[in-house]
Coordinates of C-alpha atoms and ligand atoms in Angstrom, one line a residue:
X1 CA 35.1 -36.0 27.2
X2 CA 34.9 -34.6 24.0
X3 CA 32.3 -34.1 21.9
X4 CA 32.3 -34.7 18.2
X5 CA 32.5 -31.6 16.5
X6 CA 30.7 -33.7 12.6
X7 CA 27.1 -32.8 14.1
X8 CA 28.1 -29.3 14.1
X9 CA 29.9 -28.8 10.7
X10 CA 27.4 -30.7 8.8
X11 CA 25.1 -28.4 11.2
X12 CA 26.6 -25.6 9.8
X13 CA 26.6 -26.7 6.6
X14 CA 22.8 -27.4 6.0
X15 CA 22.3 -23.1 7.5
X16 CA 24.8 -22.4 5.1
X17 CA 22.7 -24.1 2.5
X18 CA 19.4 -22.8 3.4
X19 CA 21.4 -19.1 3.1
X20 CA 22.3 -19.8 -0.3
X21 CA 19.2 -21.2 -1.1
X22 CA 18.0 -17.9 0.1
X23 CA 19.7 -15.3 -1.9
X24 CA 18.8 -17.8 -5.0
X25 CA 14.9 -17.5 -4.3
X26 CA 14.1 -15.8 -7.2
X27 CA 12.7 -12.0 -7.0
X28 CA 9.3 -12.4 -9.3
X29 CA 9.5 -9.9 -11.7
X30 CA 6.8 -7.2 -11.2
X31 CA 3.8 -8.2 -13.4
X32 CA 2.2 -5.5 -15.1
X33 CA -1.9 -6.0 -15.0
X34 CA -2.5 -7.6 -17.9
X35 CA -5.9 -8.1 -20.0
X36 CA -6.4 -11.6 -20.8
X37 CA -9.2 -12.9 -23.5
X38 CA -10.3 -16.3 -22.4
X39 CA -12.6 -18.6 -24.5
X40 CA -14.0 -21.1 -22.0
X41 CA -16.2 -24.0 -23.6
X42 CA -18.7 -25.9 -21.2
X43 CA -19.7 -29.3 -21.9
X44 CA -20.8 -31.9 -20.1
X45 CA -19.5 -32.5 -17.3
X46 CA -16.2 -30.0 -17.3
X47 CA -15.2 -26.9 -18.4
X48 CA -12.2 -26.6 -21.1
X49 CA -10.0 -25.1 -19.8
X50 CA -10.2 -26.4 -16.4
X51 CA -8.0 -24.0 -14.5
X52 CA -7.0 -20.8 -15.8
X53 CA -4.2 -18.8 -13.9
X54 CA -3.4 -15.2 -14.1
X55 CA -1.7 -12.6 -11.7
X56 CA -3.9 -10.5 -9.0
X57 CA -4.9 -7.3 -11.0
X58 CA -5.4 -8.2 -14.1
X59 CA -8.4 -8.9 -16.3
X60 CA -10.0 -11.7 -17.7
X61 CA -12.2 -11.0 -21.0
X62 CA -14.3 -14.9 -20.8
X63 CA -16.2 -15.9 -23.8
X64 CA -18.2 -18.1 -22.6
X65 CA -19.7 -21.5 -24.8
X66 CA -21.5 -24.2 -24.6
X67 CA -21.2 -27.4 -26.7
X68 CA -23.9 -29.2 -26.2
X69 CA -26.5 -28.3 -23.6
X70 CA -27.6 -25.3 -21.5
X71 CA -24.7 -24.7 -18.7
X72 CA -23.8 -22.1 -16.0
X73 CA -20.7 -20.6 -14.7
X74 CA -20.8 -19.5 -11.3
X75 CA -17.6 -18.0 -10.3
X76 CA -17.1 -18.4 -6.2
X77 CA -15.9 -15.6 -4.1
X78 CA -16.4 -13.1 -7.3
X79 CA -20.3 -13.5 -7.6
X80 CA -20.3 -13.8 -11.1
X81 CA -22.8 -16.1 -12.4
X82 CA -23.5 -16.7 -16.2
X83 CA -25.9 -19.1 -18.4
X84 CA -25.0 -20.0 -21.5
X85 CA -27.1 -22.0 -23.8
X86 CA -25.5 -24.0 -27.2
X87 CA -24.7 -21.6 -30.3
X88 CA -25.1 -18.2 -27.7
X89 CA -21.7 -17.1 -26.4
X90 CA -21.8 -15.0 -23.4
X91 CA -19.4 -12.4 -22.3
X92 CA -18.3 -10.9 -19.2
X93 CA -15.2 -9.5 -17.7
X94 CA -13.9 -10.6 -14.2
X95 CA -11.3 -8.2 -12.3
X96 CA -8.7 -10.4 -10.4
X97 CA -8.7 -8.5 -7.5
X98 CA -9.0 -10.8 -4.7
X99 CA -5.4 -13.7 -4.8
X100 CA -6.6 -17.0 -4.3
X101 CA -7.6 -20.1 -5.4
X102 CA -11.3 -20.1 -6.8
X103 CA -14.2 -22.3 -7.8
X104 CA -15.9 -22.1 -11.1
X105 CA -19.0 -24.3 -11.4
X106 CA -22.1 -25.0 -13.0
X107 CA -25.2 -23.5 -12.1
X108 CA -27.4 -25.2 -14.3
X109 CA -28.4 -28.6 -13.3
X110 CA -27.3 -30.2 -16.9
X111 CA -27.1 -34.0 -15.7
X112 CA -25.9 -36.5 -13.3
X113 CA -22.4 -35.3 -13.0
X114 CA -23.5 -31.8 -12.8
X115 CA -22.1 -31.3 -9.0
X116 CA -18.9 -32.5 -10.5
X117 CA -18.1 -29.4 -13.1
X118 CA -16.0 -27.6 -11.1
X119 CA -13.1 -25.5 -12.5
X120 CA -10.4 -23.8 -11.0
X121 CA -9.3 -20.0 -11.3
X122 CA -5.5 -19.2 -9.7
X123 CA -5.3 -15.1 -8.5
X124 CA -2.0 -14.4 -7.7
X125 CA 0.7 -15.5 -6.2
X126 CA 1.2 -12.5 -4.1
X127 CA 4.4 -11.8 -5.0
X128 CA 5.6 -10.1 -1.9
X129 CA 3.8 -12.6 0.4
X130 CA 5.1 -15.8 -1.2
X131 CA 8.7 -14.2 -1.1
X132 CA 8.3 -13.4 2.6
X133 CA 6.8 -16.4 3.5
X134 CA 9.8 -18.5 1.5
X135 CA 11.9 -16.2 3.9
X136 CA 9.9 -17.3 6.7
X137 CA 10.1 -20.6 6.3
X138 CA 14.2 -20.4 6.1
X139 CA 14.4 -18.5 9.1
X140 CA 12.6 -21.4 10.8
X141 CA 14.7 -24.3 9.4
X142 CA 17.7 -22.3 10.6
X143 CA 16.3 -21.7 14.0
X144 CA 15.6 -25.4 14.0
X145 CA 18.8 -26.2 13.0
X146 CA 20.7 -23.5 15.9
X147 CA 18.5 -25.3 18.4
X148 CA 20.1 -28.2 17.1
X149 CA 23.5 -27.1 17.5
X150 CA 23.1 -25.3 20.9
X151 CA 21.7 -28.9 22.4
X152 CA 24.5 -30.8 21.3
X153 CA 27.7 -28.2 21.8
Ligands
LIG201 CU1 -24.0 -28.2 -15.5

């Protein structure tokens, strides 16, 4: 009895893909650290902007505001915690040392929704770890996919 060989080539087909796909992952060019000046306004309930991304290494130069009552800015897993009151910017530099994904909220109860001004600050990606993780995860498919073959030759 023979069996079909159309599993296989399409088999085949899909690695050959996923080989393709990974010479085309594209090499992140090297960032140098950069210095950025951010001007982040607090209001009630959320801070503007809400998310801020920058590369690990580099600086962020945050001017702090308020717009209409007395707010915080407490900045998780960097223990920086400012207060800003309306009219009195604040300033204060953060080195984006650590890659993640990291809360900034208020710590200054301002009102109902208070618990709810949360921003976000992106670190990273880690360019070498994303990349060899991508890798990883193409490796696996193909595994997956010689498994496949093996079982059904
Ligand atoms: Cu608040």
């Amino acid at each position: 009895m023979q069996t079909s060989k159309r599993p296989v080539i399409a088999r085949r087909s899909v690695l050959l893909l996923l080989v393709l796909a990974a010479l085309l992952v594209p090499v992140p060019a090297f960032h140098a650290p950069q210095t950025h000046r951010i001007s982040i306004d607090a209001s009630q309930f959320e801070y503007s902007p809400g998310r801020l991304t920058v590369n690990r290494g580099d600086t962020l130069q945050v001017t702090l505001t308020a717009s209409d009552v007395v707010h915080g800015f407490f900045l998780d897993g960097y223990e920086i915690d400012a207060r800003v009151e309306p009219g009195i910017s604040q300033q204060f530099t953060v080195s984006a040392d650590r890659s993640g994904k990291f809360n900034y909220r208020c710590s200054v109860s301002c009102g109902p929704l208070h618990p709810f001004m949360i921003g976000e600050l992106v670190v990273g990606p880690n360019e070498p770890l994303w990349r060899a993780s991508a890798i990883a995860v193409i490796a696996a498919a193909a595994m997956l996919i010689g498994a496949g073959t093996r079982r059904s030759a």
